[in-house]
mmCIF file of C-alpha atoms in Angstrom:
data_model
loop_
_atom_site.group_PDB
_atom_site.id
_atom_site.type_symbol
_atom_site.label_atom_id
_atom_site.label_comp_id
_atom_site.label_asym_id
_atom_site.label_seq_id
_atom_site.Cartn_x
_atom_site.Cartn_y
_atom_site.Cartn_z
ATOM 1 C CA MET S 18 -13.101 22.385 2.293
ATOM 2 C CA SER S 19 -14.063 25.891 2.462
ATOM 3 C CA GLU S 20 -17.578 26.659 4.213
ATOM 4 C CA GLN S 21 -18.606 28.316 1.225
ATOM 5 C CA THR S 22 -18.043 25.069 -0.856
ATOM 6 C CA GLN S 23 -19.846 23.112 1.572
ATOM 7 C CA GLU S 24 -22.825 25.283 1.480
ATOM 8 C CA SER S 25 -23.162 25.341 -2.522
ATOM 9 C CA GLY S 26 -22.527 21.633 -2.360
ATOM 10 C CA THR S 27 -25.924 21.076 -0.525
ATOM 11 C CA SER S 28 -27.667 23.091 -3.227
ATOM 12 C CA ARG S 29 -26.244 22.155 -6.329
ATOM 13 C CA PRO S 30 -24.239 19.170 -7.827
ATOM 14 C CA ARG S 31 -20.901 19.813 -8.416
ATOM 15 C CA ARG S 32 -18.034 18.341 -10.701
ATOM 16 C CA VAL S 33 -15.359 16.060 -8.936
ATOM 17 C CA VAL S 34 -12.445 15.028 -10.760
ATOM 18 C CA VAL S 35 -10.185 12.176 -9.132
ATOM 19 C CA VAL S 36 -6.788 11.964 -10.121
ATOM 20 C CA GLY S 37 -5.625 8.229 -10.328
ATOM 21 C CA ALA S 38 -7.545 5.323 -11.516
ATOM 22 C CA GLY S 39 -6.064 2.521 -8.830
ATOM 23 C CA MET S 40 -7.964 1.587 -5.978
ATOM 24 C CA ALA S 41 -8.145 4.732 -4.081
ATOM 25 C CA GLY S 42 -9.498 6.544 -7.238
ATOM 26 C CA VAL S 43 -11.848 4.061 -8.014
ATOM 27 C CA GLN S 44 -13.210 3.404 -4.754
ATOM 28 C CA THR S 45 -13.589 7.321 -4.376
ATOM 29 C CA ALA S 46 -15.583 7.495 -7.297
ATOM 30 C CA VAL S 47 -17.940 4.467 -6.367
ATOM 31 C CA ALA S 48 -18.146 5.646 -3.009
ATOM 32 C CA LEU S 49 -19.538 9.135 -4.192
ATOM 33 C CA ARG S 50 -22.344 7.594 -6.006
ATOM 34 C CA GLU S 51 -23.032 5.124 -3.400
ATOM 35 C CA GLN S 52 -23.640 7.972 -1.096
ATOM 36 C CA GLY S 53 -26.025 9.763 -3.496
ATOM 37 C CA PHE S 54 -23.698 12.346 -4.829
ATOM 38 C CA GLN S 55 -25.651 13.685 -8.242
ATOM 39 C CA GLY S 56 -22.930 15.564 -9.838
ATOM 40 C CA ALA S 57 -20.256 14.823 -12.272
ATOM 41 C CA VAL S 58 -17.410 12.849 -11.562
ATOM 42 C CA THR S 59 -14.119 12.166 -13.804
ATOM 43 C CA LEU S 60 -11.868 9.569 -12.934
ATOM 44 C CA ILE S 61 -8.399 10.125 -14.995
ATOM 45 C CA GLY S 62 -5.868 7.361 -15.016
ATOM 46 C CA ALA S 63 -2.285 7.536 -16.419
ATOM 47 C CA GLU S 64 -2.220 3.744 -17.630
ATOM 48 C CA PRO S 65 -4.377 2.952 -20.893
ATOM 49 C CA HIS S 66 -5.774 -0.214 -19.130
ATOM 50 C CA GLN S 67 -9.110 -0.610 -17.524
ATOM 51 C CA PRO S 68 -8.718 0.132 -13.802
ATOM 52 C CA TYR S 69 -7.470 -2.927 -12.120
ATOM 53 C CA ASP S 70 -6.318 -4.163 -8.437
ATOM 54 C CA ARG S 71 -2.725 -4.520 -7.878
ATOM 55 C CA PRO S 72 -2.413 -7.640 -5.304
ATOM 56 C CA PRO S 73 -2.928 -10.390 -7.788
ATOM 57 C CA LEU S 74 -0.106 -8.654 -10.135
ATOM 58 C CA SER S 75 2.477 -10.498 -7.960
ATOM 59 C CA LYS S 76 0.390 -13.746 -7.713
ATOM 60 C CA ALA S 77 -2.097 -14.999 -10.022
ATOM 61 C CA VAL S 78 -1.098 -12.511 -13.114
ATOM 62 C CA LEU S 79 2.558 -12.832 -12.713
ATOM 63 C CA LEU S 80 2.295 -16.659 -12.938
ATOM 64 C CA GLY S 81 -0.195 -16.564 -15.936
ATOM 65 C CA LYS S 82 -3.149 -18.088 -13.537
ATOM 66 C CA ALA S 83 -5.020 -14.991 -14.698
ATOM 67 C CA GLU S 84 -4.945 -12.439 -17.650
ATOM 68 C CA GLY S 85 -5.672 -9.259 -15.351
ATOM 69 C CA SER S 86 -7.348 -7.818 -12.353
ATOM 70 C CA ALA S 87 -9.849 -5.480 -13.579
ATOM 71 C CA PHE S 88 -11.963 -4.107 -10.888
ATOM 72 C CA ASP S 89 -15.844 -5.316 -11.355
ATOM 73 C CA VAL S 90 -17.254 -1.959 -11.868
ATOM 74 C CA ASP S 91 -19.399 -0.500 -14.422
ATOM 75 C CA PHE S 92 -18.374 2.859 -14.584
ATOM 76 C CA GLU S 93 -20.683 3.861 -17.501
ATOM 77 C CA ALA S 94 -23.647 2.619 -15.466
ATOM 78 C CA LEU S 95 -22.713 4.804 -12.310
ATOM 79 C CA GLY S 96 -22.181 7.767 -14.734
ATOM 80 C CA ILE S 97 -18.217 7.828 -13.893
ATOM 81 C CA GLU S 98 -16.357 9.253 -16.998
ATOM 82 C CA LEU S 99 -13.344 7.197 -17.558
ATOM 83 C CA ARG S 100 -10.248 9.309 -18.893
ATOM 84 C CA LEU S 101 -7.347 6.908 -19.546
ATOM 85 C CA GLY S 102 -4.082 6.950 -20.800
ATOM 86 C CA SER S 103 -4.002 10.792 -19.543
ATOM 87 C CA GLU S 104 -0.946 12.309 -18.179
ATOM 88 C CA VAL S 105 -1.721 14.770 -15.499
ATOM 89 C CA LEU S 106 1.088 17.482 -15.423
ATOM 90 C CA GLY S 107 -0.035 19.801 -12.689
ATOM 91 C CA VAL S 108 -2.681 21.553 -10.583
ATOM 92 C CA ARG S 109 -3.648 25.171 -10.214
ATOM 93 C CA PRO S 110 -6.137 25.212 -7.098
ATOM 94 C CA TYR S 111 -6.859 28.706 -6.987
ATOM 95 C CA ASP S 112 -8.127 28.461 -10.609
ATOM 96 C CA HIS S 113 -9.776 25.108 -9.840
ATOM 97 C CA GLU S 114 -7.993 23.466 -12.930
ATOM 98 C CA LEU S 115 -5.716 20.732 -13.678
ATOM 99 C CA ASP S 116 -3.229 20.874 -16.540
ATOM 100 C CA THR S 117 -3.082 17.437 -18.629
ATOM 101 C CA ALA S 118 -1.377 16.748 -21.948
ATOM 102 C CA GLU S 119 -4.890 17.269 -23.124
ATOM 103 C CA GLY S 120 -5.154 20.766 -21.960
ATOM 104 C CA PRO S 121 -6.754 22.305 -18.876
ATOM 105 C CA GLU S 122 -9.302 20.167 -16.885
ATOM 106 C CA PRO S 123 -11.879 22.108 -14.807
ATOM 107 C CA TYR S 124 -13.040 20.926 -11.329
ATOM 108 C CA ASP S 125 -14.964 22.141 -8.476
ATOM 109 C CA VAL S 126 -13.675 19.390 -6.245
ATOM 110 C CA LEU S 127 -10.424 17.647 -6.644
ATOM 111 C CA VAL S 128 -9.244 14.317 -5.085
ATOM 112 C CA LEU S 129 -5.655 13.299 -5.374
ATOM 113 C CA ALA S 130 -5.221 9.564 -5.368
ATOM 114 C CA SER S 131 -2.141 9.293 -7.751
ATOM 115 C CA GLY S 132 -0.809 6.317 -5.694
ATOM 116 C CA ALA S 133 2.825 5.437 -5.173
ATOM 117 C CA GLU S 134 5.634 4.865 -7.448
ATOM 118 C CA PRO S 135 8.637 1.922 -6.939
ATOM 119 C CA ILE S 136 11.967 3.371 -5.962
ATOM 120 C CA ARG S 137 14.392 2.761 -8.728
ATOM 121 C CA LEU S 138 17.929 1.120 -8.164
ATOM 122 C CA PRO S 139 20.538 3.754 -8.938
ATOM 123 C CA GLY S 140 22.559 3.111 -12.163
ATOM 124 C CA VAL S 141 20.666 0.628 -13.864
ATOM 125 C CA GLU S 142 18.359 2.754 -15.765
ATOM 126 C CA GLY S 143 17.851 1.203 -19.292
ATOM 127 C CA VAL S 144 20.000 -1.997 -18.683
ATOM 128 C CA PRO S 145 18.229 -4.659 -20.099
ATOM 129 C CA GLY S 146 16.671 -7.514 -17.700
ATOM 130 C CA VAL S 147 16.108 -5.300 -14.663
ATOM 131 C CA HIS S 148 12.259 -5.086 -13.598
ATOM 132 C CA LEU S 149 10.102 -3.410 -11.600
ATOM 133 C CA LEU S 150 6.679 -4.756 -10.322
ATOM 134 C CA ARG S 151 4.101 -2.101 -9.609
ATOM 135 C CA THR S 152 1.878 -2.184 -13.085
ATOM 136 C CA LEU S 153 0.150 -4.663 -14.987
ATOM 137 C CA ASP S 154 2.485 -4.043 -17.939
ATOM 138 C CA ASP S 155 5.347 -5.134 -15.345
ATOM 139 C CA ALA S 156 3.647 -8.459 -14.581
ATOM 140 C CA GLU S 157 3.341 -8.999 -18.262
ATOM 141 C CA ARG S 158 6.954 -8.307 -18.978
ATOM 142 C CA LEU S 159 7.660 -10.818 -16.055
ATOM 143 C CA ARG S 160 5.399 -13.649 -17.054
ATOM 144 C CA PRO S 161 7.499 -14.716 -19.759
ATOM 145 C CA VAL S 162 10.770 -14.498 -17.619
ATOM 146 C CA LEU S 163 9.410 -16.816 -14.981
ATOM 147 C CA ALA S 164 8.179 -19.238 -17.766
ATOM 148 C CA ARG S 165 11.700 -19.286 -18.805
ATOM 149 C CA GLN S 166 13.146 -20.344 -15.463
ATOM 150 C CA HIS S 167 15.707 -17.723 -15.405
ATOM 151 C CA ASP S 168 18.290 -17.270 -12.507
ATOM 152 C CA ILE S 169 16.637 -14.323 -10.841
ATOM 153 C CA VAL S 170 18.043 -11.659 -8.537
ATOM 154 C CA VAL S 171 15.456 -9.807 -6.535
ATOM 155 C CA VAL S 172 16.906 -6.867 -4.839
ATOM 156 C CA GLY S 173 15.097 -5.999 -1.549
ATOM 157 C CA ALA S 174 13.812 -8.335 0.825
ATOM 158 C CA GLY S 175 10.725 -6.398 1.885
ATOM 159 C CA TRP S 176 7.143 -7.433 1.433
ATOM 160 C CA ILE S 177 7.099 -7.000 -2.240
ATOM 161 C CA GLY S 178 10.555 -8.980 -2.931
ATOM 162 C CA ALA S 179 9.123 -11.789 -0.397
ATOM 163 C CA GLU S 180 6.032 -12.379 -2.644
ATOM 164 C CA PHE S 181 7.624 -11.781 -5.883
ATOM 165 C CA ALA S 182 10.588 -14.799 -4.585
ATOM 166 C CA THR S 183 7.584 -16.867 -3.843
ATOM 167 C CA ALA S 184 5.804 -16.765 -7.066
ATOM 168 C CA ALA S 185 9.259 -17.014 -8.895
ATOM 169 C CA ARG S 186 10.126 -20.368 -6.875
ATOM 170 C CA GLU S 187 6.897 -21.555 -7.885
ATOM 171 C CA ALA S 188 7.450 -21.365 -11.304
ATOM 172 C CA GLY S 189 10.816 -23.285 -11.134
ATOM 173 C CA CYS S 190 13.164 -20.284 -11.062
ATOM 174 C CA SER S 191 16.465 -20.014 -8.994
ATOM 175 C CA VAL S 192 16.108 -17.025 -6.899
ATOM 176 C CA THR S 193 18.692 -15.182 -4.912
ATOM 177 C CA VAL S 194 17.491 -12.211 -2.807
ATOM 178 C CA VAL S 195 20.265 -9.518 -1.916
ATOM 179 C CA GLU S 196 19.065 -7.113 1.205
ATOM 180 C CA ALA S 197 21.160 -4.342 2.487
ATOM 181 C CA ALA S 198 20.326 -4.549 5.843
ATOM 182 C CA ASP S 199 20.794 -7.430 8.149
ATOM 183 C CA ARG S 200 17.455 -9.230 7.905
ATOM 184 C CA PRO S 201 14.288 -9.352 5.837
ATOM 185 C CA LEU S 202 11.726 -6.630 6.434
ATOM 186 C CA ALA S 203 14.410 -4.472 8.319
ATOM 187 C CA GLY S 204 12.158 -1.286 7.556
ATOM 188 C CA ALA S 205 8.639 -2.880 8.589
ATOM 189 C CA LEU S 206 9.374 -4.802 11.747
ATOM 190 C CA PRO S 207 11.785 -5.130 14.804
ATOM 191 C CA ALA S 208 14.533 -7.575 14.499
ATOM 192 C CA GLU S 209 13.432 -9.977 16.945
ATOM 193 C CA VAL S 210 10.252 -10.295 14.988
ATOM 194 C CA ALA S 211 11.729 -10.447 11.209
ATOM 195 C CA ALA S 212 14.205 -13.078 12.588
ATOM 196 C CA PRO S 213 12.068 -16.176 12.222
ATOM 197 C CA MET S 214 10.799 -15.146 8.818
ATOM 198 C CA THR S 215 14.761 -15.437 7.692
ATOM 199 C CA ALA S 216 14.375 -19.429 7.630
ATOM 200 C CA TRP S 217 11.360 -19.187 5.356
ATOM 201 C CA TYR S 218 13.855 -18.342 2.476
ATOM 202 C CA ALA S 219 15.983 -21.219 2.831
ATOM 203 C CA ASP S 220 13.019 -23.568 3.471
ATOM 204 C CA SER S 221 11.872 -22.509 0.070
ATOM 205 C CA GLY S 222 14.894 -23.094 -1.833
ATOM 206 C CA VAL S 223 15.681 -19.246 -2.209
ATOM 207 C CA VAL S 224 19.169 -17.748 -1.436
ATOM 208 C CA LEU S 225 19.005 -14.532 1.100
ATOM 209 C CA ARG S 226 22.202 -12.750 0.863
ATOM 210 C CA THR S 227 21.882 -10.035 3.574
ATOM 211 C CA HIS S 228 24.396 -7.135 4.030
ATOM 212 C CA ALA S 229 24.504 -7.057 0.337
ATOM 213 C CA ARG S 230 24.458 -4.027 -1.902
ATOM 214 C CA VAL S 231 24.542 -3.947 -5.545
ATOM 215 C CA GLU S 232 27.310 -2.234 -6.920
ATOM 216 C CA ARG S 233 26.365 -2.759 -10.371
ATOM 217 C CA VAL S 234 24.379 -4.867 -12.958
ATOM 218 C CA GLU S 235 25.853 -6.253 -16.059
ATOM 219 C CA ALA S 236 24.860 -8.508 -18.793
ATOM 220 C CA GLY S 237 23.569 -11.627 -16.998
ATOM 221 C CA GLU S 238 25.148 -10.845 -13.951
ATOM 222 C CA VAL S 239 24.810 -8.971 -10.524
ATOM 223 C CA VAL S 240 27.726 -7.546 -9.025
ATOM 224 C CA LEU S 241 27.735 -6.728 -5.224
ATOM 225 C CA ASP S 242 29.959 -4.444 -3.561
ATOM 226 C CA ASP S 243 31.975 -7.107 -1.909
ATOM 227 C CA GLY S 244 32.810 -8.340 -5.184
ATOM 228 C CA SER S 245 30.735 -11.273 -5.589
ATOM 229 C CA ARG S 246 29.080 -11.858 -8.725
ATOM 230 C CA LEU S 247 25.358 -13.392 -8.867
ATOM 231 C CA PRO S 248 24.158 -15.122 -12.105
ATOM 232 C CA ALA S 249 20.916 -13.212 -13.323
ATOM 233 C CA GLY S 250 18.955 -13.716 -16.253
ATOM 234 C CA ALA S 251 16.703 -11.253 -14.781
ATOM 235 C CA VAL S 252 16.958 -8.455 -12.034
ATOM 236 C CA VAL S 253 13.759 -7.708 -10.154
ATOM 237 C CA VAL S 254 14.031 -4.384 -7.693
ATOM 238 C CA GLY S 255 11.733 -4.249 -5.186
ATOM 239 C CA ILE S 256 13.547 -1.434 -2.621
ATOM 240 C CA GLY S 257 10.053 0.460 -1.588
ATOM 241 C CA ALA S 258 7.871 3.113 -3.067
ATOM 242 C CA ARG S 259 7.140 6.848 -2.772
ATOM 243 C CA PRO S 260 4.200 8.912 -3.118
ATOM 244 C CA ALA S 261 3.555 9.877 -6.842
ATOM 245 C CA THR S 262 3.236 13.270 -6.012
ATOM 246 C CA ASP S 263 6.201 15.103 -8.377
ATOM 247 C CA TRP S 264 3.617 16.503 -10.314
ATOM 248 C CA LEU S 265 2.257 18.582 -7.444
ATOM 249 C CA THR S 266 5.492 20.488 -7.052
ATOM 250 C CA GLY S 267 4.913 24.437 -6.854
ATOM 251 C CA SER S 268 0.951 23.853 -6.821
ATOM 252 C CA GLY S 269 0.620 25.103 -3.358
ATOM 253 C CA VAL S 270 -0.388 21.784 -2.036
ATOM 254 C CA GLU S 271 1.654 21.039 1.374
ATOM 255 C CA LEU S 272 3.790 17.824 0.820
ATOM 256 C CA GLY S 273 5.678 16.492 3.799
ATOM 257 C CA PRO S 274 9.175 15.192 3.926
ATOM 258 C CA ARG S 275 8.389 12.034 2.359
ATOM 259 C CA GLY S 276 6.644 13.611 -0.469
ATOM 260 C CA ASP S 277 3.505 12.652 0.734
ATOM 261 C CA VAL S 278 0.401 14.994 0.549
ATOM 262 C CA VAL S 279 -0.331 16.256 3.871
ATOM 263 C CA ALA S 280 -3.769 15.621 4.918
ATOM 264 C CA ASP S 281 -5.935 16.559 7.894
ATOM 265 C CA ASP S 282 -8.146 13.874 9.686
ATOM 266 C CA HIS S 283 -10.993 14.431 6.766
ATOM 267 C CA LEU S 284 -8.312 14.160 3.778
ATOM 268 C CA ARG S 285 -8.381 17.656 3.204
ATOM 269 C CA THR S 286 -5.402 19.277 1.619
ATOM 270 C CA SER S 287 -3.603 22.519 2.439
ATOM 271 C CA VAL S 288 -5.457 24.079 -0.198
ATOM 272 C CA PRO S 289 -9.730 24.424 -0.724
ATOM 273 C CA ASP S 290 -11.290 21.972 -2.450
ATOM 274 C CA VAL S 291 -8.633 19.488 -2.787
ATOM 275 C CA TYR S 292 -8.401 15.895 -0.967
ATOM 276 C CA ALA S 293 -6.010 13.462 -1.180
ATOM 277 C CA VAL S 294 -6.446 9.456 -0.280
ATOM 278 C CA GLY S 295 -4.240 6.427 -0.496
ATOM 279 C CA ASP S 296 -0.790 5.864 -1.134
ATOM 280 C CA CYS S 297 0.028 9.567 -2.140
ATOM 281 C CA ALA S 298 -1.435 10.845 1.394
ATOM 282 C CA SER S 299 -0.588 11.078 5.104
ATOM 283 C CA PHE S 300 -2.928 11.712 7.766
ATOM 284 C CA PRO S 301 -2.672 12.480 11.515
ATOM 285 C CA SER S 302 -3.904 9.598 13.774
ATOM 286 C CA GLY S 303 -5.331 10.353 16.968
ATOM 287 C CA ARG S 304 -5.149 6.912 17.975
ATOM 288 C CA TYR S 305 -1.287 6.542 17.482
ATOM 289 C CA GLY S 306 -0.507 10.238 18.153
ATOM 290 C CA GLU S 307 1.522 10.646 15.096
ATOM 291 C CA ARG S 308 1.141 11.440 11.392
ATOM 292 C CA LEU S 309 0.701 7.949 9.261
ATOM 293 C CA LEU S 310 1.751 7.293 5.798
ATOM 294 C CA VAL S 311 -0.061 3.747 4.657
ATOM 295 C CA HIS S 312 1.175 1.962 1.391
ATOM 296 C CA HIS S 313 -1.223 -0.733 1.535
ATOM 297 C CA TRP S 314 -4.554 -1.855 -0.276
ATOM 298 C CA ASP S 315 -6.651 -1.476 2.870
ATOM 299 C CA ASN S 316 -5.856 2.017 3.390
ATOM 300 C CA ALA S 317 -6.805 2.739 -0.379
ATOM 301 C CA LEU S 318 -10.147 0.847 0.199
ATOM 302 C CA GLN S 319 -11.171 2.710 3.498
ATOM 303 C CA GLY S 320 -10.126 6.518 2.939
ATOM 304 C CA PRO S 321 -12.603 6.739 -0.033
ATOM 305 C CA ARG S 322 -15.598 6.565 2.201
ATOM 306 C CA THR S 323 -14.427 9.230 4.428
ATOM 307 C CA VAL S 324 -13.573 11.509 1.192
ATOM 308 C CA ALA S 325 -17.059 11.136 -0.306
ATOM 309 C CA ALA S 326 -18.812 11.613 2.730
ATOM 310 C CA ASN S 327 -17.079 14.913 3.493
ATOM 311 C CA ILE S 328 -17.310 15.957 -0.337
ATOM 312 C CA ILE S 329 -21.181 15.427 0.268
ATOM 313 C CA GLY S 330 -21.149 17.275 3.593
ATOM 314 C CA GLU S 331 -23.917 15.197 4.940
ATOM 315 C CA THR S 332 -21.873 13.135 7.460
ATOM 316 C CA PRO S 333 -18.442 14.320 7.695
ATOM 317 C CA GLY S 334 -16.102 11.787 9.139
ATOM 318 C CA VAL S 335 -13.110 11.432 10.571
ATOM 319 C CA TYR S 336 -10.211 9.243 9.392
ATOM 320 C CA ASP S 337 -8.632 7.316 11.863
ATOM 321 C CA PRO S 338 -8.443 3.562 10.854
ATOM 322 C CA VAL S 339 -6.474 0.613 12.340
ATOM 323 C CA PRO S 340 -3.952 -0.142 9.411
ATOM 324 C CA TYR S 341 -4.496 -3.299 8.420
ATOM 325 C CA PHE S 342 -2.299 -5.507 5.462
ATOM 326 C CA TRP S 343 -1.456 -9.195 4.433
ATOM 327 C CA SER S 344 1.206 -10.456 2.630
ATOM 328 C CA GLU S 345 1.511 -14.382 1.162
ATOM 329 C CA GLN S 346 4.924 -15.584 1.028
ATOM 330 C CA PHE S 347 6.429 -19.115 1.039
ATOM 331 C CA GLY S 348 3.388 -20.686 1.833
ATOM 332 C CA ARG S 349 2.398 -18.542 5.087
ATOM 333 C CA PHE S 350 -0.439 -15.886 5.281
ATOM 334 C CA VAL S 351 0.943 -12.899 7.065
ATOM 335 C CA GLN S 352 -1.546 -10.369 8.311
ATOM 336 C CA TYR S 353 -0.571 -7.242 10.379
ATOM 337 C CA ALA S 354 -2.756 -4.622 12.167
ATOM 338 C CA GLY S 355 -2.088 -1.463 13.899
ATOM 339 C CA HIS S 356 0.842 0.552 14.261
ATOM 340 C CA HIS S 357 3.764 -0.806 16.758
ATOM 341 C CA GLU S 358 5.882 2.155 17.007
ATOM 342 C CA SER S 359 4.747 3.677 20.337
ATOM 343 C CA ALA S 360 4.280 -0.134 21.937
ATOM 344 C CA ASP S 361 6.162 -0.649 25.303
ATOM 345 C CA THR S 362 5.645 -4.247 25.545
ATOM 346 C CA THR S 363 5.849 -7.191 23.253
ATOM 347 C CA VAL S 364 4.242 -10.581 23.702
ATOM 348 C CA TRP S 365 4.357 -13.556 21.566
ATOM 349 C CA ARG S 366 1.718 -16.380 21.295
ATOM 350 C CA GLY S 367 2.858 -19.572 20.102
ATOM 351 C CA ASP S 368 6.355 -20.696 18.518
ATOM 352 C CA PRO S 369 7.714 -18.762 15.872
ATOM 353 C CA SER S 370 9.700 -21.413 14.226
ATOM 354 C CA GLY S 371 6.381 -23.182 14.049
ATOM 355 C CA PRO S 372 3.700 -22.553 11.012
ATOM 356 C CA ALA S 373 1.639 -20.240 13.212
ATOM 357 C CA TRP S 374 2.313 -17.595 15.720
ATOM 358 C CA THR S 375 1.506 -14.291 16.800
ATOM 359 C CA VAL S 376 3.365 -11.104 17.906
ATOM 360 C CA CYS S 377 1.424 -8.586 20.015
ATOM 361 C CA TRP S 378 2.497 -4.965 20.647
ATOM 362 C CA LEU S 379 1.305 -3.308 24.102
ATOM 363 C CA ARG S 380 1.161 0.410 25.279
ATOM 364 C CA GLU S 381 0.213 0.739 28.665
ATOM 365 C CA ASN S 382 -1.601 -2.968 28.359
ATOM 366 C CA ARG S 383 -3.565 -1.691 25.524
ATOM 367 C CA LEU S 384 -3.212 -3.553 22.328
ATOM 368 C CA VAL S 385 -1.946 -1.216 19.557
ATOM 369 C CA ALA S 386 -0.579 -3.573 17.072
ATOM 370 C CA LEU S 387 -0.238 -7.285 16.099
ATOM 371 C CA LEU S 388 1.661 -9.528 13.284
ATOM 372 C CA ALA S 389 -0.194 -12.998 12.781
ATOM 373 C CA VAL S 390 1.565 -15.801 10.701
ATOM 374 C CA GLY S 391 -1.096 -18.547 9.956
ATOM 375 C CA ARG S 392 -3.584 -17.194 12.767
ATOM 376 C CA PRO S 393 -6.490 -15.271 11.153
ATOM 377 C CA ARG S 394 -8.541 -15.358 14.059
ATOM 378 C CA ASP S 395 -6.146 -13.636 16.325
ATOM 379 C CA LEU S 396 -5.929 -10.972 13.249
ATOM 380 C CA ALA S 397 -9.720 -10.750 13.081
ATOM 381 C CA GLN S 398 -10.127 -10.496 17.095
ATOM 382 C CA GLY S 399 -6.951 -8.223 17.733
ATOM 383 C CA ARG S 400 -7.843 -5.540 14.980
ATOM 384 C CA ARG S 401 -11.294 -5.108 17.205
ATOM 385 C CA LEU S 402 -9.461 -4.995 20.157
ATOM 386 C CA ILE S 403 -7.259 -2.461 18.829
ATOM 387 C CA GLU S 404 -10.128 -0.167 17.800
ATOM 388 C CA ALA S 405 -12.021 -0.613 21.278
ATOM 389 C CA GLY S 406 -8.853 0.304 22.940
ATOM 390 C CA THR S 407 -9.355 -2.747 24.967
ATOM 391 C CA ARG S 408 -7.173 -3.282 28.209
ATOM 392 C CA MET S 409 -5.123 -6.728 28.030
ATOM 393 C CA ASP S 410 -3.732 -8.954 30.464
ATOM 394 C CA PRO S 411 -0.523 -9.899 29.231
ATOM 395 C CA ALA S 412 -0.184 -12.957 31.003
ATOM 396 C CA LEU S 413 -3.296 -14.240 29.496
ATOM 397 C CA LEU S 414 -2.503 -12.769 26.021
ATOM 398 C CA GLY S 415 0.783 -14.891 25.882
ATOM 399 C CA ASP S 416 -1.520 -18.171 26.026
ATOM 400 C CA PRO S 417 -1.844 -19.173 22.151
ATOM 401 C CA ALA S 418 -4.363 -21.567 23.070
ATOM 402 C CA ARG S 419 -6.720 -18.742 24.165
ATOM 403 C CA PRO S 420 -8.986 -16.522 22.006
ATOM 404 C CA LEU S 421 -7.420 -12.975 22.193
ATOM 405 C CA LYS S 422 -10.698 -11.604 22.949
ATOM 406 C CA ALA S 423 -10.609 -13.914 26.011
ATOM 407 C CA ALA S 424 -7.154 -11.964 27.193
ATOM 408 C CA THR S 425 -8.788 -8.896 28.367
ATOM 409 C CA ALA S 426 -7.781 -7.430 31.928
#
């Protein structure tokens, strides 16, 4: 943020416009009010629905156990203007204006919270029966598919693929998951950690096909590159997501190689008076010594507090969280905290063929990440140990009966 804007922000209310009405956008607007911001706040969302939370889409909403997952926020009482069903086309930072389908929108401070969009499977655009699962509309289209108990092919054995396969089996569908890599979660976890999860599919009655690439989708069938054909009343694609930032091309806002908005450690972008938060933004982590792009709910919850504090300018904060996420799949509660890429030691706690176990990653005997399956206490204690940079004793850490906090060096 420019020095001029910081100074003016302490003397007069300003107009903050937030692009994106998902978790990151909503929490930014709410945090501004909670931290005492008195200026105008406008929240612009592309979808027509009241802002909603996404995790229930692959669970309760999909299975018809809930009609929606709208945030419990009284926007009117907070003085937050909602602009829903509005497409943002671009931004002109040096004019301090957004271009929207309804016309130009001025701002004093802009927050980019446009989230991520699912990666689409090439060659299936417009093919009937092919679905994504990212929005409320996606979940509502898929709900009757599950109710009819179709044969379903899920493309991608990542987090969303596993969660959808779980829900589809609960609904009574026959499910086959096809994965181009040699294991589930190949892009997220090392091979030895993901390997025990392979058995979860068969245990739940799901067929997992690895080393399998989709050649094409035909009416009622998925054809793989080895020529095999899989019956498919519906196909659900879950092969990842990328930042929804195409609309920023040519704006002067710096984008990284993954399409991410390049933010600094205060979540400021490369242009004055523009912040970025949530799935669309990467940030430098001093803790891990690299730039992180985190597509998970907790990042969209935590980042807005930093953005709001920096906009107000009273208690500017550095953003360097311990990343955290969870997944409910195949009857297991899986939690992950940290970032394991720089680890030099891996320590297992418990039998990975059993119902509850944890993997800990250390760097120079300090905990940098852990994955906990059915061991929430390990996760809670481990997250605090990562934040503190506490030195651990690997021998003690490997004893699953010993609390993590009692395995320090």
